């Protein structure tokens, strides 16, 4: 079956999907994106993703390309046309096409919208959650506005490649004071010896992960204490459990940080339990 992409108002074969060479997303990373999980044919936490998209666009003063409702329709149609039951839908909005010049283009430039969807084998993600993953730590070298979900991801790409090169699955950025900020594409968590969840506050310095926010709600529901504060690499290495969260990884246990084994080297019970309960808290929409 051939894949279909949505590009600026049209559904086109993926192999021929193109944007203009002077798209500002291409030339300046002047754009934002969202990745929404598709679970059993449902979009997961769509309202929260739409709210974050609006915020990212607002922070960059990019015009909303269409209403949330219309965008929701495009997401669903792209999912449907690609026959995705489980996987993800990717949405990118750039400032649009204009003559290459750093300031925002003058006049009413149409934002450029691209949507793609693809299947992910749920067995594969379940397996990495059963075994747990290894993470490496790398110095934080990103700009300060990582709370904006911009497509400017070069440091994240380099960090993730460093993880792959080291035989690990994720890289945690560590700030100048030795505190973990977040992963290259995930939020970072530990469980301390008293069974409390510890994660960095979602103000600035990390992306305000949608999965993170669902886990905060889930923990409150389940009576698991959460402390929102930064934690150091040393604390992580001595933690009872560690895990990462994202729309596609959900809750994935971490069993190794650099050369240090976490707990007994197997996914911890609190992390595994939060993963098992995730869909009872997430919002699924058809
Ligand atoms: N941090 C970064 C840098 C990310 O790219 C992602 C994935 N989008 C996350 C955290 C997790 O966010 P979410 O739970 O919304 O997928």
Coordinates of C-alpha atoms and ligand atoms in Angstrom, one line a residue:
X1 CA 0.0 0.0 0.0
X2 CA 1.5 3.4 -0.9
X3 CA 1.7 6.0 1.7
X4 CA -0.1 9.4 1.5
X5 CA 1.0 12.7 2.9
X6 CA -0.9 15.9 3.3
X7 CA 0.9 18.9 1.9
X8 CA -0.6 22.4 1.9
X9 CA -4.2 21.4 1.2
X10 CA -3.6 18.3 -0.9
X11 CA -3.2 14.6 -0.2
X12 CA -0.3 13.4 -2.3
X13 CA 1.7 10.1 -2.7
X14 CA 4.4 10.2 0.0
X15 CA 7.1 9.5 -2.6
X16 CA 6.2 12.8 -4.4
X17 CA 5.4 14.9 -1.4
X18 CA 7.4 18.2 -1.7
X19 CA 7.7 21.6 -0.1
X20 CA 9.2 24.7 -1.8
X21 CA 13.0 25.3 -1.5
X22 CA 12.3 28.6 0.1
X23 CA 10.0 27.2 2.8
X24 CA 11.3 28.8 6.0
X25 CA 11.1 25.6 7.8
X26 CA 13.6 24.2 5.4
X27 CA 15.9 27.2 5.4
X28 CA 15.7 28.5 9.0
X29 CA 14.0 25.7 11.1
X30 CA 11.3 28.4 11.3
X31 CA 8.4 26.1 12.2
X32 CA 6.9 23.9 14.8
X33 CA 5.6 20.3 15.0
X34 CA 3.6 17.8 17.0
X35 CA 3.7 14.0 17.2
X36 CA 0.5 12.4 18.3
X37 CA 0.2 8.7 19.0
X38 CA -2.4 6.6 17.3
X39 CA -3.6 3.8 19.5
X40 CA -6.1 1.2 18.2
X41 CA -7.3 3.7 15.6
X42 CA -7.7 6.6 18.1
X43 CA -5.8 9.8 18.4
X44 CA -4.2 10.0 21.9
X45 CA -4.6 13.3 23.9
X46 CA -5.4 15.3 20.8
X47 CA -6.7 18.4 22.8
X48 CA -3.5 18.6 24.7
X49 CA -1.4 18.4 21.5
X50 CA -3.6 21.0 19.8
X51 CA -3.2 23.3 22.8
X52 CA 0.6 22.9 22.8
X53 CA 0.7 23.5 19.0
X54 CA -1.2 26.8 19.5
X55 CA 1.2 27.8 22.2
X56 CA 4.3 27.0 20.1
X57 CA 2.8 28.9 17.1
X58 CA 1.9 31.9 19.3
X59 CA 5.4 32.0 20.8
X60 CA 6.9 32.2 17.3
X61 CA 4.1 34.5 16.0
X62 CA 3.2 32.1 13.2
X63 CA -0.4 32.4 12.2
X64 CA -2.7 29.4 13.0
X65 CA -3.0 27.7 9.6
X66 CA -6.6 26.6 10.3
X67 CA -8.9 25.9 13.2
X68 CA -8.1 23.0 15.6
X69 CA -11.2 21.3 14.3
X70 CA -10.1 21.5 10.7
X71 CA -6.6 20.3 11.7
X72 CA -8.1 17.4 13.6
X73 CA -9.9 16.5 10.4
X74 CA -6.7 16.5 8.4
X75 CA -4.9 14.4 11.0
X76 CA -7.7 11.8 11.0
X77 CA -7.9 11.7 7.2
X78 CA -4.1 11.2 6.9
X79 CA -4.3 8.4 9.5
X80 CA -7.2 6.9 7.6
X81 CA -5.6 7.1 4.2
X82 CA -2.5 5.4 5.5
X83 CA -4.5 2.8 7.3
X84 CA -2.7 3.4 10.6
X85 CA -4.3 1.5 13.6
X86 CA -1.2 1.9 15.8
X87 CA 1.6 4.3 15.2
X88 CA 1.9 8.1 15.0
X89 CA 0.7 11.1 13.1
X90 CA 3.2 13.9 12.5
X91 CA 2.2 17.5 11.9
X92 CA 4.5 20.4 10.9
X93 CA 3.6 24.0 10.4
X94 CA 6.2 26.4 9.1
X95 CA 6.0 30.1 8.6
X96 CA 5.6 29.5 4.9
X97 CA 7.5 30.3 1.7
X98 CA 9.2 33.7 1.2
X99 CA 12.4 35.1 -0.3
X100 CA 15.3 34.1 1.9
X101 CA 15.7 36.9 4.4
X102 CA 16.0 36.6 8.2
X103 CA 13.2 38.8 9.4
X104 CA 9.6 37.6 9.2
X105 CA 8.3 38.0 5.7
X106 CA 6.1 41.1 5.1
X107 CA 2.5 40.6 4.1
X108 CA 0.2 37.7 4.7
X109 CA 2.3 34.6 4.0
X110 CA 0.4 31.4 4.2
X111 CA 1.8 29.0 6.8
X112 CA 2.9 25.7 5.3
X113 CA 1.3 22.5 6.7
X114 CA 2.6 19.0 6.3
X115 CA 1.0 15.9 7.9
X116 CA 2.3 12.3 7.6
X117 CA 1.3 9.1 9.4
X118 CA 2.9 5.8 9.9
X119 CA 2.4 2.5 11.6
X120 CA 4.5 1.3 14.5
X121 CA 4.4 -2.4 15.6
X122 CA 3.1 -2.3 19.2
X123 CA 5.1 -5.5 19.9
X124 CA 8.3 -3.7 19.2
X125 CA 7.7 -0.9 21.7
X126 CA 6.3 -3.4 24.2
X127 CA 9.6 -5.3 24.0
X128 CA 11.8 -2.3 24.6
X129 CA 9.5 -1.6 27.7
X130 CA 9.9 -5.2 28.9
X131 CA 13.7 -5.1 28.7
X132 CA 14.2 -1.5 29.6
X133 CA 16.6 0.8 27.7
X134 CA 20.0 2.3 28.3
X135 CA 20.7 6.1 28.2
X136 CA 23.8 8.1 28.0
X137 CA 24.3 11.6 29.3
X138 CA 25.5 14.5 27.1
X139 CA 26.1 18.2 27.9
X140 CA 23.1 20.4 27.4
X141 CA 23.8 22.5 24.3
X142 CA 20.4 23.6 23.1
X143 CA 18.9 27.1 23.1
X144 CA 16.8 28.3 26.1
X145 CA 13.4 28.0 24.4
X146 CA 13.1 24.3 24.2
X147 CA 9.6 24.7 25.6
X148 CA 8.6 25.7 22.1
X149 CA 8.3 22.5 20.0
X150 CA 10.3 23.9 17.0
X151 CA 11.7 21.8 14.2
X152 CA 15.1 23.1 15.2
X153 CA 16.4 19.7 16.5
X154 CA 20.0 19.5 15.4
X155 CA 21.4 19.1 19.0
X156 CA 18.7 16.5 19.6
X157 CA 19.8 14.7 16.5
X158 CA 23.4 14.7 17.4
X159 CA 22.7 13.6 21.0
X160 CA 20.5 10.7 19.8
X161 CA 23.2 9.6 17.3
X162 CA 25.8 9.7 20.1
X163 CA 23.4 7.4 22.1
X164 CA 23.2 5.0 19.1
X165 CA 26.9 5.1 18.6
X166 CA 27.3 4.1 22.3
X167 CA 24.8 1.2 21.9
X168 CA 22.1 3.1 23.9
X169 CA 18.6 4.2 23.0
X170 CA 18.4 7.7 24.4
X171 CA 20.6 10.6 25.5
X172 CA 19.8 12.8 28.5
X173 CA 21.0 16.4 28.4
X174 CA 22.7 17.6 31.5
X175 CA 22.9 21.3 32.3
X176 CA 26.0 23.2 33.6
X177 CA 25.0 22.4 37.2
X178 CA 24.9 18.7 36.7
X179 CA 21.1 18.4 36.5
X180 CA 19.3 16.3 33.9
X181 CA 17.0 18.4 31.7
X182 CA 15.4 15.9 29.4
X183 CA 16.1 13.3 26.7
X184 CA 16.7 14.1 23.0
X185 CA 13.0 13.2 22.3
X186 CA 11.6 12.2 25.8
X187 CA 11.1 13.6 29.3
X188 CA 13.3 12.1 32.0
X189 CA 12.1 10.7 35.4
X190 CA 13.5 8.8 38.3
X191 CA 11.9 7.1 41.3
X192 CA 13.7 7.7 44.6
X193 CA 14.3 5.1 47.4
X194 CA 11.0 6.2 49.0
X195 CA 9.1 5.5 45.8
X196 CA 8.5 9.1 44.9
X197 CA 8.5 10.2 41.2
X198 CA 11.0 13.0 40.5
X199 CA 11.0 15.0 37.3
X200 CA 12.0 18.5 36.3
X201 CA 9.3 21.1 36.5
X202 CA 7.8 21.8 33.0
X203 CA 8.5 25.5 33.0
X204 CA 11.5 26.4 30.8
X205 CA 14.5 24.2 30.0
X206 CA 12.4 21.2 28.9
X207 CA 9.6 20.5 26.5
X208 CA 6.2 20.4 28.3
X209 CA 5.6 16.7 27.3
X210 CA 2.0 15.7 26.8
X211 CA 2.8 12.2 28.1
X212 CA 4.5 13.8 31.1
X213 CA 1.4 15.8 31.9
X214 CA -0.8 12.6 31.6
X215 CA 1.6 10.7 34.0
X216 CA 1.4 13.6 36.5
X217 CA -2.4 13.2 36.4
X218 CA -2.2 9.4 36.6
X219 CA 0.2 9.5 39.6
X220 CA -2.1 11.9 41.4
X221 CA -5.0 9.5 40.7
X222 CA -3.1 6.5 41.9
X223 CA -1.7 8.3 45.0
X224 CA 1.9 8.1 43.9
X225 CA 3.8 11.1 45.2
X226 CA 5.5 13.4 42.6
X227 CA 8.2 15.9 43.4
X228 CA 8.7 18.3 40.5
X229 CA 12.4 19.3 40.9
X230 CA 15.6 18.9 38.9
X231 CA 17.6 15.7 39.7
X232 CA 21.4 15.2 39.1
X233 CA 23.0 12.4 37.1
X234 CA 24.4 11.0 40.4
X235 CA 20.9 10.8 41.9
X236 CA 19.7 9.0 38.7
X237 CA 22.5 6.5 39.0
X238 CA 21.5 5.7 42.6
X239 CA 17.7 5.8 41.9
X240 CA 15.4 2.9 42.5
X241 CA 13.9 3.2 39.0
X242 CA 14.2 5.5 36.0
X243 CA 12.1 6.0 32.9
X244 CA 11.4 8.2 30.0
X245 CA 8.1 9.4 28.6
X246 CA 6.9 10.5 25.1
X247 CA 3.9 10.1 22.9
X248 CA 5.5 7.2 21.0
X249 CA 7.5 5.6 23.9
X250 CA 4.8 6.1 26.5
X251 CA 6.5 5.1 29.7
X252 CA 9.7 3.2 28.9
X253 CA 11.8 2.0 31.8
X254 CA 15.6 2.9 31.9
X255 CA 17.8 0.2 33.2
X256 CA 21.2 1.8 32.6
X257 CA 22.5 5.4 32.8
X258 CA 26.0 5.7 31.3
X259 CA 27.8 2.7 32.9
X260 CA 25.6 2.5 36.0
X261 CA 22.9 -0.1 36.3
X262 CA 19.6 1.2 37.8
X263 CA 18.1 -0.9 40.5
X264 CA 18.5 -4.6 39.7
X265 CA 18.9 -3.9 36.0
X266 CA 15.3 -4.8 35.2
X267 CA 12.4 -2.4 34.7
X268 CA 11.0 -1.2 38.0
X269 CA 7.5 -2.0 39.2
X270 CA 6.4 1.7 39.5
X271 CA 7.4 2.5 36.0
X272 CA 5.9 -0.7 34.6
X273 CA 2.7 0.0 36.5
X274 CA 2.4 3.5 35.2
X275 CA 2.9 2.2 31.6
X276 CA 0.2 -0.4 32.1
X277 CA -2.3 2.2 33.4
X278 CA -1.4 4.9 30.8
X279 CA -4.5 4.4 28.5
X280 CA -6.8 4.5 31.5
X281 CA -5.8 8.2 32.0
X282 CA -5.1 9.3 28.4
X283 CA -7.8 10.8 26.3
X284 CA -8.6 8.7 23.2
X285 CA -10.6 10.4 20.4
X286 CA -12.0 8.9 17.2
Ligands
LIG1 N1 11.2 16.3 25.1 C1 11.5 16.4 23.8 C2 12.8 17.1 23.4 C3 10.8 15.8 22.8 O1 11.1 15.9 21.5 C4 9.6 15.0 23.2 C5 8.8 14.3 22.1 N2 8.0 15.1 21.4 C6 9.3 14.9 24.5 C7 10.1 15.6 25.5 C8 8.0 14.2 25.0 O2 6.9 14.9 24.7 P1 5.5 14.2 24.4 O3 5.2 13.4 25.6 O4 4.6 15.3 24.2 O5 5.7 13.3 23.2

